Every structure is written in C-alpha cells, then in structure tokens.
Amino acid sequence: MGSIISNSGNINLVGVTLQDTVSGQCGGAIYNPQVSGNSTTSPYSIVWSGISNYRATTFNIFSLCEGEYQAVLTDSTGGTGTTNIVILQILVIHLPI
C-alpha cells in the first residue's frame, strides 16, 4: 500500500486515502486529504508534482502512475509545507482455470 513518506514545514497533509495502481496502468489516486500543522489558516492552496512532469492544483488527484508525488501546501497567511506520497504498483497475476 502506498504511503506518506515525509512531511516538512508548518502545514502538511494527513489522513489521506491512497489507491495504488495495477501493473501497467495509471489508476492510482490520492484523495480526501486533511490539513494539519502549526500554520493552518484556511483557505489552502495546493500544487502537486510527480513523475513524468505531473502537475495538478486540486486536493484530490486521480489517474496516477506508480511513483512519488509531492504536495506543496500554502495557507492564507503564507504558511507552507510539503508532503511526499508514494503510489505503488500492484501486480495482478492471472492463473489459468
């Protein structure tokens, strides 16, 4: 199962729901994140980056390939933080019947 691998700064994502991807597909997802930290004055903005020049500015992201994704969060007072999350590949084995 994918996981949060690091948090830094004054504001971070916690309690995210992760969906890993099936081998050879880009079906992973990161959604339902919660914001926590010392600097948490809403509203918040987020910028995601990841493999193959992936970029997004929504809190819920889908159609993710296996790899590491980074969220840079900013609150209304300029407080920032970074969360790194990894999406893993699930190997599906088809057995003959």
PDB file of C-alpha atoms in Angstrom:
ATOM      1  CA  MET A   1       0.000   0.000   0.000  1.00  0.00           C
ATOM      2  CA  GLY A   2       1.254   3.484  -0.839  1.00  0.00           C
ATOM      3  CA  SER A   3       2.004   5.854   1.995  1.00  0.00           C
ATOM      4  CA  ILE A   4       3.025   9.311   3.142  1.00  0.00           C
ATOM      5  CA  ILE A   5       6.803   9.117   3.172  1.00  0.00           C
ATOM      6  CA  SER A   6       7.655  12.568   4.539  1.00  0.00           C
ATOM      7  CA  ASN A   7       6.242  15.841   5.826  1.00  0.00           C
ATOM      8  CA  SER A   8       8.110  19.121   6.281  1.00  0.00           C
ATOM      9  CA  GLY A   9       7.222  22.712   7.021  1.00  0.00           C
ATOM     10  CA  ASN A  10       4.380  24.249   9.011  1.00  0.00           C
ATOM     11  CA  ILE A  11       1.435  22.681   7.177  1.00  0.00           C
ATOM     12  CA  ASN A  12       1.006  19.121   5.884  1.00  0.00           C
ATOM     13  CA  LEU A  13      -1.427  16.581   4.530  1.00  0.00           C
ATOM     14  CA  VAL A  14      -2.538  13.874   6.964  1.00  0.00           C
ATOM     15  CA  GLY A  15      -5.144  11.146   6.821  1.00  0.00           C
ATOM     16  CA  VAL A  16      -5.166  10.855   3.032  1.00  0.00           C
ATOM     17  CA  THR A  17      -6.878   7.986   1.243  1.00  0.00           C
ATOM     18  CA  LEU A  18      -4.495   6.236  -1.165  1.00  0.00           C
ATOM     19  CA  GLN A  19      -5.261   3.906  -4.037  1.00  0.00           C
ATOM     20  CA  ASP A  20      -2.346   2.076  -5.615  1.00  0.00           C
ATOM     21  CA  THR A  21      -2.269   1.321  -9.332  1.00  0.00           C
ATOM     22  CA  VAL A  22      -2.402  -2.004 -11.173  1.00  0.00           C
ATOM     23  CA  SER A  23       0.761  -3.037 -13.015  1.00  0.00           C
ATOM     24  CA  GLY A  24       0.979  -1.340 -16.421  1.00  0.00           C
ATOM     25  CA  GLN A  25      -1.861   1.111 -15.716  1.00  0.00           C
ATOM     26  CA  CYS A  26      -2.170   4.574 -14.212  1.00  0.00           C
ATOM     27  CA  GLY A  27      -5.126   4.063 -11.898  1.00  0.00           C
ATOM     28  CA  GLY A  28      -3.729   5.335  -8.612  1.00  0.00           C
ATOM     29  CA  ALA A  29      -5.328   8.096  -6.556  1.00  0.00           C
ATOM     30  CA  ILE A  30      -4.746  10.405  -3.582  1.00  0.00           C
ATOM     31  CA  TYR A  31      -7.945  11.834  -2.143  1.00  0.00           C
ATOM     32  CA  ASN A  32      -9.791  13.018   0.980  1.00  0.00           C
ATOM     33  CA  PRO A  33      -6.704  14.715   2.441  1.00  0.00           C
ATOM     34  CA  GLN A  34      -6.846  16.569   5.729  1.00  0.00           C
ATOM     35  CA  VAL A  35      -4.600  19.538   6.520  1.00  0.00           C
ATOM     36  CA  SER A  36      -2.714  19.736   9.811  1.00  0.00           C
ATOM     37  CA  GLY A  37       0.158  21.685  11.335  1.00  0.00           C
ATOM     38  CA  ASN A  38       1.219  24.869  13.080  1.00  0.00           C
ATOM     39  CA  SER A  39       0.047  27.163  10.285  1.00  0.00           C
ATOM     40  CA  THR A  40      -3.441  26.113   9.224  1.00  0.00           C
ATOM     41  CA  THR A  41      -5.489  29.184   8.377  1.00  0.00           C
ATOM     42  CA  SER A  42      -7.863  28.376   5.517  1.00  0.00           C
ATOM     43  CA  PRO A  43      -8.324  28.698   2.632  1.00  0.00           C
ATOM     44  CA  TYR A  44      -5.496  26.490   1.437  1.00  0.00           C
ATOM     45  CA  SER A  45      -3.891  26.075  -1.953  1.00  0.00           C
ATOM     46  CA  ILE A  46      -2.042  23.018  -3.173  1.00  0.00           C
ATOM     47  CA  VAL A  47       0.339  22.286  -6.030  1.00  0.00           C
ATOM     48  CA  TRP A  48       1.129  18.645  -6.836  1.00  0.00           C
ATOM     49  CA  SER A  49       4.130  17.475  -8.823  1.00  0.00           C
ATOM     50  CA  GLY A  50       5.220  13.977  -9.702  1.00  0.00           C
ATOM     51  CA  ILE A  51       6.631  11.594 -12.246  1.00  0.00           C
ATOM     52  CA  SER A  52       6.551  12.426 -15.971  1.00  0.00           C
ATOM     53  CA  ASN A  53       6.157  16.150 -15.200  1.00  0.00           C
ATOM     54  CA  TYR A  54       2.814  15.554 -13.451  1.00  0.00           C
ATOM     55  CA  ARG A  55       1.197  18.795 -12.159  1.00  0.00           C
ATOM     56  CA  ALA A  56      -2.170  19.458 -10.502  1.00  0.00           C
ATOM     57  CA  THR A  57      -3.756  22.116  -8.273  1.00  0.00           C
ATOM     58  CA  THR A  58      -6.694  20.162  -6.824  1.00  0.00           C
ATOM     59  CA  PHE A  59      -6.680  18.395  -3.461  1.00  0.00           C
ATOM     60  CA  ASN A  60      -7.965  15.088  -4.914  1.00  0.00           C
ATOM     61  CA  ILE A  61      -5.872  13.631  -7.728  1.00  0.00           C
ATOM     62  CA  PHE A  62      -6.573  10.559  -9.860  1.00  0.00           C
ATOM     63  CA  SER A  63      -5.141   8.531 -12.791  1.00  0.00           C
ATOM     64  CA  LEU A  64      -1.749   8.339 -11.118  1.00  0.00           C
ATOM     65  CA  CYS A  65       1.055   6.077 -12.261  1.00  0.00           C
ATOM     66  CA  GLU A  66       3.399   4.328  -9.848  1.00  0.00           C
ATOM     67  CA  GLY A  67       5.851   6.756  -8.254  1.00  0.00           C
ATOM     68  CA  GLU A  68       6.372   9.613  -5.830  1.00  0.00           C
ATOM     69  CA  TYR A  69       4.135  12.685  -5.709  1.00  0.00           C
ATOM     70  CA  GLN A  70       4.819  15.904  -3.815  1.00  0.00           C
ATOM     71  CA  ALA A  71       2.191  18.313  -2.465  1.00  0.00           C
ATOM     72  CA  VAL A  72       3.225  21.882  -1.623  1.00  0.00           C
ATOM     73  CA  LEU A  73       0.575  23.495   0.581  1.00  0.00           C
ATOM     74  CA  THR A  74       0.068  27.177   1.358  1.00  0.00           C
ATOM     75  CA  ASP A  75      -2.441  28.678   3.793  1.00  0.00           C
ATOM     76  CA  SER A  76      -3.976  32.162   3.693  1.00  0.00           C
ATOM     77  CA  THR A  77      -1.204  33.634   5.879  1.00  0.00           C
ATOM     78  CA  GLY A  78       1.579  32.313   3.627  1.00  0.00           C
ATOM     79  CA  GLY A  79       2.444  29.327   5.836  1.00  0.00           C
ATOM     80  CA  THR A  80       3.799  26.474   3.731  1.00  0.00           C
ATOM     81  CA  GLY A  81       4.667  22.825   3.951  1.00  0.00           C
ATOM     82  CA  THR A  82       5.464  19.826   1.807  1.00  0.00           C
ATOM     83  CA  THR A  83       4.116  16.269   1.871  1.00  0.00           C
ATOM     84  CA  ASN A  84       5.621  13.448  -0.207  1.00  0.00           C
ATOM     85  CA  ILE A  85       3.479  10.412  -1.001  1.00  0.00           C
ATOM     86  CA  VAL A  86       4.324   7.245  -2.911  1.00  0.00           C
ATOM     87  CA  ILE A  87       1.859   5.307  -5.080  1.00  0.00           C
ATOM     88  CA  LEU A  88       2.813   1.668  -5.504  1.00  0.00           C
ATOM     89  CA  GLN A  89       2.185  -0.798  -8.303  1.00  0.00           C
ATOM     90  CA  ILE A  90       0.001  -3.832  -7.622  1.00  0.00           C
ATOM     91  CA  LEU A  91       0.989  -6.925  -9.574  1.00  0.00           C
ATOM     92  CA  VAL A  92      -2.028  -8.839 -10.851  1.00  0.00           C
ATOM     93  CA  ILE A  93      -1.444 -12.491 -11.658  1.00  0.00           C
ATOM     94  CA  HIS A  94      -3.907 -14.280 -13.919  1.00  0.00           C
ATOM     95  CA  LEU A  95      -3.979 -18.023 -13.362  1.00  0.00           C
ATOM     96  CA  PRO A  96      -5.468 -20.383 -15.952  1.00  0.00           C
ATOM     97  CA  ILE A  97      -8.582 -22.219 -14.825  1.00  0.00           C
TER      98      ILE A  97
END
